[in-house]
Short mmCIF file of C-alpha atoms and ligand atoms in Angstrom, two decimals:
data_model
loop_
_atom_site.label_atom_id
_atom_site.label_comp_id
_atom_site.label_asym_id
_atom_site.label_seq_id
_atom_site.Cartn_x
_atom_site.Cartn_y
_atom_site.Cartn_z
CA UNK Y 1 0.08 -0.32 -0.06
CA UNK Y 2 1.20 3.42 -0.93
CA UNK Y 3 2.44 5.83 2.19
CA UNK Y 4 0.33 8.35 3.30
CA UNK Y 5 1.56 11.17 4.85
CA UNK Y 6 -0.90 13.33 7.16
CA UNK Y 7 -0.20 17.25 7.20
CA UNK Y 8 -1.95 19.95 8.68
CA UNK Y 9 -3.53 21.87 5.84
CA UNK Y 10 -2.89 25.22 7.26
CA UNK Y 11 0.66 24.93 8.16
CA UNK Y 12 2.36 21.38 6.20
CA UNK Y 13 5.04 19.75 7.77
CA UNK Y 14 8.50 21.07 5.39
CA UNK Y 15 9.85 17.68 5.40
CA UNK Y 16 6.78 16.09 3.79
CA UNK Y 17 6.06 18.81 1.46
CA UNK Y 18 9.84 18.17 0.08
CA UNK Y 19 9.37 14.73 -0.02
CA UNK Y 20 6.31 15.10 -2.07
CA UNK Y 21 8.04 17.53 -4.43
CA UNK Y 22 11.23 15.35 -4.74
CA UNK Y 23 8.91 12.11 -5.58
CA UNK Y 24 7.47 14.58 -8.44
CA UNK Y 25 10.81 16.05 -9.91
CA UNK Y 26 11.61 12.06 -9.94
CA UNK Y 27 8.47 11.47 -12.24
CA UNK Y 28 6.33 10.18 -9.84
CA UNK Y 29 2.53 10.35 -8.92
CA UNK Y 30 1.54 12.00 -5.60
CA UNK Y 31 -2.13 12.33 -4.14
CA UNK Y 32 -2.91 15.85 -2.85
CA UNK Y 33 -5.29 17.71 -1.37
CA UNK Y 34 -6.91 20.70 -3.38
CA UNK Y 35 -9.62 23.07 -2.38
CA UNK Y 36 -12.36 21.08 -5.07
CA UNK Y 37 -10.96 17.36 -5.10
CA UNK Y 38 -7.83 15.27 -4.39
CA UNK Y 39 -5.74 15.61 -7.64
CA UNK Y 40 -3.59 13.18 -9.15
CA UNK Y 41 0.03 15.00 -9.39
CA UNK Y 42 3.16 14.46 -11.76
CA UNK Y 43 5.52 16.66 -13.85
CA UNK Y 44 3.18 18.42 -16.46
CA UNK Y 45 6.19 19.13 -19.14
CA UNK Y 46 7.45 15.31 -18.06
CA UNK Y 47 5.57 13.12 -20.68
CA UNK Y 48 6.39 9.72 -18.99
CA UNK Y 49 4.98 11.24 -15.59
CA UNK Y 50 1.85 11.92 -17.23
CA UNK Y 51 1.53 8.84 -19.12
CA UNK Y 52 1.92 7.16 -15.72
CA UNK Y 53 -1.63 9.27 -14.54
CA UNK Y 54 -3.53 7.63 -17.14
CA UNK Y 55 -2.04 4.30 -16.13
CA UNK Y 56 -2.93 4.30 -12.55
CA UNK Y 57 -6.97 6.05 -13.26
CA UNK Y 58 -7.16 3.89 -16.13
CA UNK Y 59 -7.76 6.94 -17.84
CA UNK Y 60 -8.71 7.31 -21.57
CA UNK Y 61 -5.46 8.99 -23.58
CA UNK Y 62 -8.18 11.43 -25.50
CA UNK Y 63 -9.23 12.84 -22.17
CA UNK Y 64 -6.79 15.75 -21.23
CA UNK Y 65 -5.43 17.00 -17.91
CA UNK Y 66 -5.69 20.22 -15.89
CA UNK Y 67 -2.10 21.87 -15.23
CA UNK Y 68 -1.78 23.67 -12.00
CA UNK Y 69 0.57 26.18 -11.24
CA UNK Y 70 2.00 28.43 -8.57
CA UNK Y 71 1.56 32.03 -9.53
CA UNK Y 72 0.38 33.74 -12.81
CA UNK Y 73 3.46 33.66 -14.45
CA UNK Y 74 4.12 30.04 -14.53
CA UNK Y 75 0.76 29.98 -16.33
CA UNK Y 76 1.20 32.41 -18.83
CA UNK Y 77 4.55 30.12 -19.29
CA UNK Y 78 2.57 27.44 -20.24
CA UNK Y 79 -0.01 29.13 -23.06
CA UNK Y 80 0.82 30.54 -26.64
CA UNK Y 81 -1.22 33.57 -25.97
CA UNK Y 82 -2.46 34.52 -23.03
CA UNK Y 83 -6.13 36.92 -23.65
CA UNK Y 84 -6.56 39.57 -21.40
CA UNK Y 85 -9.60 37.94 -20.25
CA UNK Y 86 -7.43 35.29 -18.78
CA UNK Y 87 -5.68 37.88 -16.60
CA UNK Y 88 -9.13 39.49 -15.62
CA UNK Y 89 -10.09 36.21 -14.25
CA UNK Y 90 -6.98 34.99 -12.87
CA UNK Y 91 -7.00 38.58 -10.70
CA UNK Y 92 -10.59 37.95 -9.50
CA UNK Y 93 -10.68 33.75 -9.18
CA UNK Y 94 -6.76 32.83 -8.55
CA UNK Y 95 -5.79 30.90 -6.69
CA UNK Y 96 -9.54 29.46 -6.24
CA UNK Y 97 -11.56 26.28 -7.88
CA UNK Y 98 -11.72 28.20 -11.51
CA UNK Y 99 -9.75 26.16 -14.60
CA UNK Y 100 -9.14 28.40 -18.24
CA UNK Y 101 -8.51 26.95 -21.47
CA UNK Y 102 -5.97 29.09 -23.51
CA UNK Y 103 -4.06 27.87 -26.66
CA UNK Y 104 -0.94 25.72 -25.51
CA UNK Y 105 2.68 26.52 -25.72
CA UNK Y 106 4.74 24.03 -27.71
CA UNK Y 107 6.64 22.77 -24.96
CA UNK Y 108 3.14 21.07 -23.56
CA UNK Y 109 3.57 17.35 -23.92
CA UNK Y 110 0.76 15.92 -26.17
CA UNK Y 111 0.01 13.32 -23.20
CA UNK Y 112 -1.09 16.70 -21.12
CA UNK Y 113 -3.49 18.10 -24.04
CA UNK Y 114 -4.41 14.87 -25.62
CA UNK Y 115 -2.81 16.19 -28.69
CA UNK Y 116 -5.06 19.08 -28.82
CA UNK Y 117 -4.17 23.02 -29.27
CA UNK Y 118 -4.86 24.04 -26.15
CA UNK Y 119 -4.07 23.87 -22.49
CA UNK Y 120 -6.27 23.64 -19.36
CA UNK Y 121 -4.65 25.69 -16.12
CA UNK Y 122 -5.77 26.97 -12.72
CA UNK Y 123 -4.12 27.80 -9.28
CA UNK Y 124 -5.16 25.73 -6.54
CA UNK Y 125 -6.02 27.50 -3.29
CA UNK Y 126 -4.77 24.58 -0.80
CA UNK Y 127 -1.99 25.61 1.13
CA UNK Y 128 -0.54 21.94 0.78
CA UNK Y 129 -0.90 21.95 -3.07
CA UNK Y 130 0.23 25.53 -3.11
CA UNK Y 131 3.42 24.63 -0.70
CA UNK Y 132 4.10 21.56 -3.28
CA UNK Y 133 3.83 23.40 -6.39
CA UNK Y 134 6.63 25.94 -4.51
CA UNK Y 135 9.04 23.57 -3.67
CA UNK Y 136 8.85 21.63 -6.85
CA UNK Y 137 9.58 24.19 -9.10
CA UNK Y 138 7.35 22.70 -11.95
CA UNK Y 139 4.17 22.78 -13.35
CA UNK Y 140 1.85 19.96 -11.98
CA UNK Y 141 -0.50 17.96 -14.09
CA UNK Y 142 -3.89 16.69 -11.96
CA UNK Y 143 -6.84 15.30 -12.48
CA UNK Y 144 -9.08 13.99 -9.62
CA UNK Y 145 -7.31 11.13 -7.77
CA UNK Y 146 -10.08 8.63 -8.70
CA UNK Y 147 -10.36 5.31 -10.90
CA UNK Y 148 -11.77 6.69 -14.22
CA UNK Y 149 -15.40 6.75 -14.36
CA UNK Y 150 -15.86 6.52 -10.53
CA UNK Y 151 -16.80 9.33 -7.84
CA UNK Y 152 -13.72 12.41 -7.46
CA UNK Y 153 -12.13 11.73 -4.15
CA UNK Y 154 -12.66 14.63 -1.33
CA UNK Y 155 -10.87 12.93 1.78
CA UNK Y 156 -7.64 10.65 1.38
CA UNK Y 157 -9.21 7.91 2.58
CA UNK Y 158 -10.85 8.36 -0.78
CA UNK Y 159 -7.58 8.27 -2.46
CA UNK Y 160 -6.61 5.29 -0.76
CA UNK Y 161 -9.53 3.14 -1.38
CA UNK Y 162 -9.80 4.26 -5.15
CA UNK Y 163 -5.51 4.33 -5.78
CA UNK Y 164 -3.81 3.13 -3.42
CA UNK Y 165 -0.59 0.81 -4.26
CA UNK Y 166 -0.87 2.92 -7.55
CA UNK Y 167 0.72 5.89 -6.72
CA UNK Y 168 4.42 6.43 -5.03
CA UNK Y 169 2.84 8.94 -2.45
CA UNK Y 170 -0.49 10.21 -0.60
CA UNK Y 171 -0.39 13.17 1.18
CA UNK Y 172 -3.29 13.88 3.58
CA UNK Y 173 -4.19 17.29 3.91
CA UNK Y 174 -7.90 16.39 5.41
CA UNK Y 175 -11.35 16.85 3.92
CA UNK Y 176 -11.21 19.41 0.80
CA UNK Y 177 -13.62 22.08 1.55
CA UNK Y 178 -14.72 22.81 -2.22
CA UNK Y 179 -15.55 19.33 -2.73
CA UNK Y 180 -16.82 19.66 -6.33
CA UNK Y 181 -14.25 19.92 -9.21
CA UNK Y 182 -13.50 23.44 -10.99
CA UNK Y 183 -15.01 25.46 -13.20
CA UNK Y 184 -13.66 25.58 -16.57
CA UNK Y 185 -13.82 27.92 -18.70
CA UNK Y 186 -12.53 27.73 -22.45
CA UNK Y 187 -11.25 31.33 -24.00
CA UNK Y 188 -10.46 30.82 -27.26
CA UNK Y 189 -14.05 31.33 -28.41
CA UNK Y 190 -16.05 34.12 -28.63
CA UNK Y 191 -17.96 34.46 -26.94
CA UNK Y 192 -15.91 32.49 -24.14
CA UNK Y 193 -17.66 28.86 -23.59
CA UNK Y 194 -18.20 26.88 -20.32
CA UNK Y 195 -16.89 23.67 -20.59
CA UNK Y 196 -17.56 22.42 -16.88
CA UNK Y 197 -20.08 24.05 -14.28
CA UNK Y 198 -18.57 24.51 -11.11
CA UNK Y 199 -17.91 26.29 -7.58
CA UNK Y 200 -17.18 29.27 -9.42
CA UNK Y 201 -20.74 30.38 -10.77
CA UNK Y 202 -21.69 31.07 -14.29
CA UNK Y 203 -22.58 34.73 -12.84
CA UNK Y 204 -19.63 35.69 -11.10
CA UNK Y 205 -17.48 34.71 -14.50
CA UNK Y 206 -20.35 37.21 -16.24
CA UNK Y 207 -19.58 39.80 -14.07
CA UNK Y 208 -15.47 39.61 -14.43
CA UNK Y 209 -15.51 38.89 -18.45
CA UNK Y 210 -18.75 39.48 -19.88
CA UNK Y 211 -21.35 36.74 -21.55
CA UNK Y 212 -20.19 33.34 -21.37
CA UNK Y 213 -21.65 30.56 -23.83
CA UNK Y 214 -23.83 27.58 -22.40
CA UNK Y 215 -25.82 24.70 -23.35
CA UNK Y 216 -29.68 25.88 -22.65
CA UNK Y 217 -30.40 23.19 -20.52
CA UNK Y 218 -29.47 22.95 -16.70
CA UNK Y 219 -27.29 20.36 -15.84
CA UNK Y 220 -25.90 20.15 -19.53
CA UNK Y 221 -22.40 21.05 -20.68
CA UNK Y 222 -20.97 21.29 -24.33
CA UNK Y 223 -18.39 19.10 -25.50
CA UNK Y 224 -15.56 18.99 -24.11
CA UNK Y 225 -12.44 16.38 -25.01
CA UNK Y 226 -13.20 13.74 -22.75
CA UNK Y 227 -16.44 14.64 -20.85
CA UNK Y 228 -17.82 12.00 -21.39
CA UNK Y 229 -21.59 12.00 -20.40
CA UNK Y 230 -20.99 9.20 -17.63
CA UNK Y 231 -18.44 10.22 -14.86
CA UNK Y 232 -18.81 10.66 -11.20
CA UNK Y 233 -20.80 7.93 -11.42
CA UNK Y 234 -21.43 5.67 -8.00
CA UNK Y 235 -21.69 2.00 -7.80
CA UNK Y 236 -25.23 2.20 -6.74
CA UNK Y 237 -27.65 3.36 -9.12
CA UNK Y 238 -29.04 6.80 -8.96
CA UNK Y 239 -31.85 8.72 -9.47
CA UNK Y 240 -32.83 12.51 -9.04
CA UNK Y 241 -36.66 13.22 -8.56
CA UNK Y 242 -38.84 15.52 -6.57
CA UNK Y 243 -40.74 12.64 -5.11
CA UNK Y 244 -38.06 11.65 -3.46
CA UNK Y 245 -39.89 10.38 -0.15
CA UNK Y 246 -42.46 8.43 -2.83
CA UNK Y 247 -39.51 6.59 -4.55
CA UNK Y 248 -37.62 5.55 -1.43
CA UNK Y 249 -40.47 4.13 -0.19
CA UNK Y 250 -41.16 2.24 -3.17
CA UNK Y 251 -37.78 0.64 -3.46
CA UNK Y 252 -37.16 -0.25 -0.12
CA UNK Y 253 -40.56 -2.07 -0.42
CA UNK Y 254 -38.88 -3.81 -3.08
CA UNK Y 255 -36.38 -4.78 -0.99
CA UNK Y 256 -33.76 -2.78 -1.60
CA UNK Y 257 -30.93 -1.13 -0.31
CA UNK Y 258 -31.33 2.40 -0.29
CA UNK Y 259 -29.06 5.59 0.63
CA UNK Y 260 -31.66 8.95 0.38
CA UNK Y 261 -29.68 12.25 -0.26
CA UNK Y 262 -32.90 14.07 1.58
CA UNK Y 263 -33.45 18.17 1.99
CA UNK Y 264 -35.94 16.93 4.76
CA UNK Y 265 -36.40 13.61 6.48
CA UNK Y 266 -38.45 13.67 9.79
CA UNK Y 267 -39.90 10.27 9.22
CA UNK Y 268 -38.01 7.73 7.56
CA UNK Y 269 -40.18 4.91 5.29
CA UNK Y 270 -39.70 1.58 6.20
CA UNK Y 271 -36.97 -1.19 4.99
CA UNK Y 272 -33.10 -1.02 4.95
CA UNK Y 273 -33.03 2.77 4.13
CA UNK Y 274 -30.51 5.44 5.18
CA UNK Y 275 -30.83 9.07 5.37
CA UNK Y 276 -28.42 11.83 4.62
CA UNK Y 277 -29.55 14.92 5.12
CA UNK Y 278 -27.78 17.04 2.79
CA UNK Y 279 -27.59 21.33 3.49
CA UNK Y 280 -29.81 23.61 1.56
CA UNK Y 281 -26.97 26.11 0.50
CA UNK Y 282 -25.74 24.84 -2.76
CA UNK Y 283 -21.95 25.29 -1.38
CA UNK Y 284 -22.85 23.42 1.52
CA UNK Y 285 -24.32 20.75 -0.23
CA UNK Y 286 -21.31 20.61 -2.84
CA UNK Y 287 -18.80 19.99 0.17
CA UNK Y 288 -21.18 17.15 0.95
CA UNK Y 289 -22.49 15.54 -2.15
CA UNK Y 290 -19.45 13.17 -2.86
CA UNK Y 291 -18.52 11.94 0.53
CA UNK Y 292 -21.96 11.25 0.90
CA UNK Y 293 -22.16 9.13 -2.56
CA UNK Y 294 -18.81 7.09 -1.22
CA UNK Y 295 -20.80 6.56 1.75
CA UNK Y 296 -23.33 4.85 0.39
CA UNK Y 297 -21.41 3.06 -2.12
CA UNK Y 298 -18.81 1.46 1.05
CA UNK Y 299 -22.09 0.79 2.91
CA UNK Y 300 -23.81 -1.55 0.20
CA UNK Y 301 -26.26 0.73 -0.88
CA UNK Y 302 -28.06 -0.87 -4.27
CA UNK Y 303 -29.89 2.58 -4.88
CA UNK Y 304 -29.25 6.55 -4.38
CA UNK Y 305 -32.24 8.56 -4.37
CA UNK Y 306 -31.60 12.30 -4.77
CA UNK Y 307 -34.39 14.90 -3.38
CA UNK Y 308 -33.73 17.22 -6.68
CA UNK Y 309 -32.19 20.79 -5.87
CA UNK Y 310 -33.15 23.95 -6.82
CA UNK Y 311 -32.76 24.97 -10.35
CA UNK Y 312 -31.19 27.80 -10.38
CA UNK Y 313 -27.51 28.88 -11.51
CA UNK Y 314 -25.90 28.85 -7.52
CA UNK Y 315 -26.90 24.42 -8.26
CA UNK Y 316 -25.85 24.64 -11.73
CA UNK Y 317 -22.27 22.21 -10.63
CA UNK Y 318 -24.56 20.17 -8.03
CA UNK Y 319 -26.54 19.55 -10.81
CA UNK Y 320 -24.53 18.64 -13.34
CA UNK Y 321 -22.66 15.93 -11.36
CA UNK Y 322 -26.36 14.61 -10.44
CA UNK Y 323 -27.20 14.52 -13.90
CA UNK Y 324 -23.79 12.30 -14.52
CA UNK Y 325 -23.87 10.52 -11.61
CA UNK Y 326 -27.21 9.14 -12.91
CA UNK Y 327 -26.11 8.43 -16.19
CA UNK Y 328 -25.60 4.57 -17.28
O1 LIG Q 401 -11.37 20.56 -9.20
C1 LIG Q 401 -10.30 20.00 -10.39
O2 LIG Q 401 -10.35 20.65 -11.33
C2 LIG Q 401 -9.39 18.92 -10.25
C3 LIG Q 401 -8.71 19.18 -9.13
C4 LIG Q 401 -7.49 18.11 -9.21
O3 LIG Q 401 -7.75 20.71 -9.61
N1 LIG Q 401 -9.05 18.26 -11.49
C5 LIG Q 401 -10.03 17.90 -12.02
O4 LIG Q 401 -9.31 17.41 -13.01
O5 LIG Q 401 -11.24 17.44 -12.08
P1 LIG Q 401 -10.26 15.84 -14.13
O6 LIG Q 401 -9.07 15.49 -14.91
O7 LIG Q 401 -10.49 15.45 -13.38
O8 LIG Q 401 -10.99 16.86 -14.90
C6 LIG Q 401 -10.13 18.02 -16.04
C7 LIG Q 401 -11.44 17.97 -17.11
C8 LIG Q 401 -11.71 17.29 -18.10
O9 LIG Q 401 -13.33 17.68 -17.93
C9 LIG Q 401 -11.06 17.88 -19.24
O10 LIG Q 401 -11.79 17.14 -20.18
C10 LIG Q 401 -11.26 18.94 -19.21
O11 LIG Q 401 -11.16 19.52 -17.41
N2 LIG Q 401 -9.85 19.37 -19.85
C11 LIG Q 401 -8.74 19.66 -20.00
N3 LIG Q 401 -7.92 20.36 -20.62
C12 LIG Q 401 -8.98 20.42 -21.29
C13 LIG Q 401 -8.95 21.39 -22.95
N4 LIG Q 401 -7.01 21.52 -23.23
N5 LIG Q 401 -9.59 22.03 -23.33
C14 LIG Q 401 -10.91 21.12 -23.01
N6 LIG Q 401 -11.20 20.78 -21.73
C15 LIG Q 401 -9.61 20.24 -21.38
MG1 LIG Q 402 -12.43 13.56 -12.62
#
């Protein structure tokens, strides 16, 4: 099993930071905490190291990776063109859960971009990720640290369960506070295009750089390389419904083991039902969602019934991930 090094998320032990940076500089794989989800990091400029990420995750090579950097200068160095909109977004949202897609510089390996003309970049807002980036002095390619198509990890335990033994080191910085993957926006289109909704809302993005193109239906995203519909899926069959109580009752009566992500569960239907009362606030809900899905799987739920969240911008990222998790 892979060694897990526990650190204080605010003041990580410099010896652990140095050890992680050393493994990364030698071309190894290190799972690191970010403010969104845990990432599986490797030297973004070392094609062999990046290839190991795809192997560890079982990820198809046509799905490009996000590159994490410590500062805006390091981000610019990965781009052949750095639009004014990128500066505006960086000033407002970095470090933070926003990824920009810009034209790639020639030295960014094809393994990172899936051979495409663009590269996705962000500065994470997590003291541990930043400390490792600064110590390593290399950009780090890091997808979520889960086997391909599984739910992203929001704790080091999730990483151990999914990838333990397949990575060189896991840095445990406690639970991720954001809980959903970063917002991804493509700046090479006019207007820019939302590729993945996330913790930075559309309203906040549009406030910073003006109109952004998106698909009409909530919970849908535009095609991006590797944005397969089925993604982030738990093992249990998941459904989202307004009639959650009735659905839970019916499934439990039919003998299913049900996990119920409710907004309100003052009385629990008879049968094998475990209710998880979810927060009514979108960002608190986001922070809890993946842990709730991991728990449901760990407890052997055969069905997950989710009370449908509100249909407004603040809930777009949550609704997007639930839509993906319910795609079979
Ligand atoms: O919050 C996050 O973004 C986490 C943490 C670890 O930073 N990372 C993450 O990475 O979610 P991953 O690989 O699971 O998701 C990357 C997403 C994919 O949907 C991919 O298709 C898209 O970003 N992406 C990456 N590079 C791209 C590019 N050049 N053009 C368009 N989409 C790209
Ligand atoms: Mg992922």
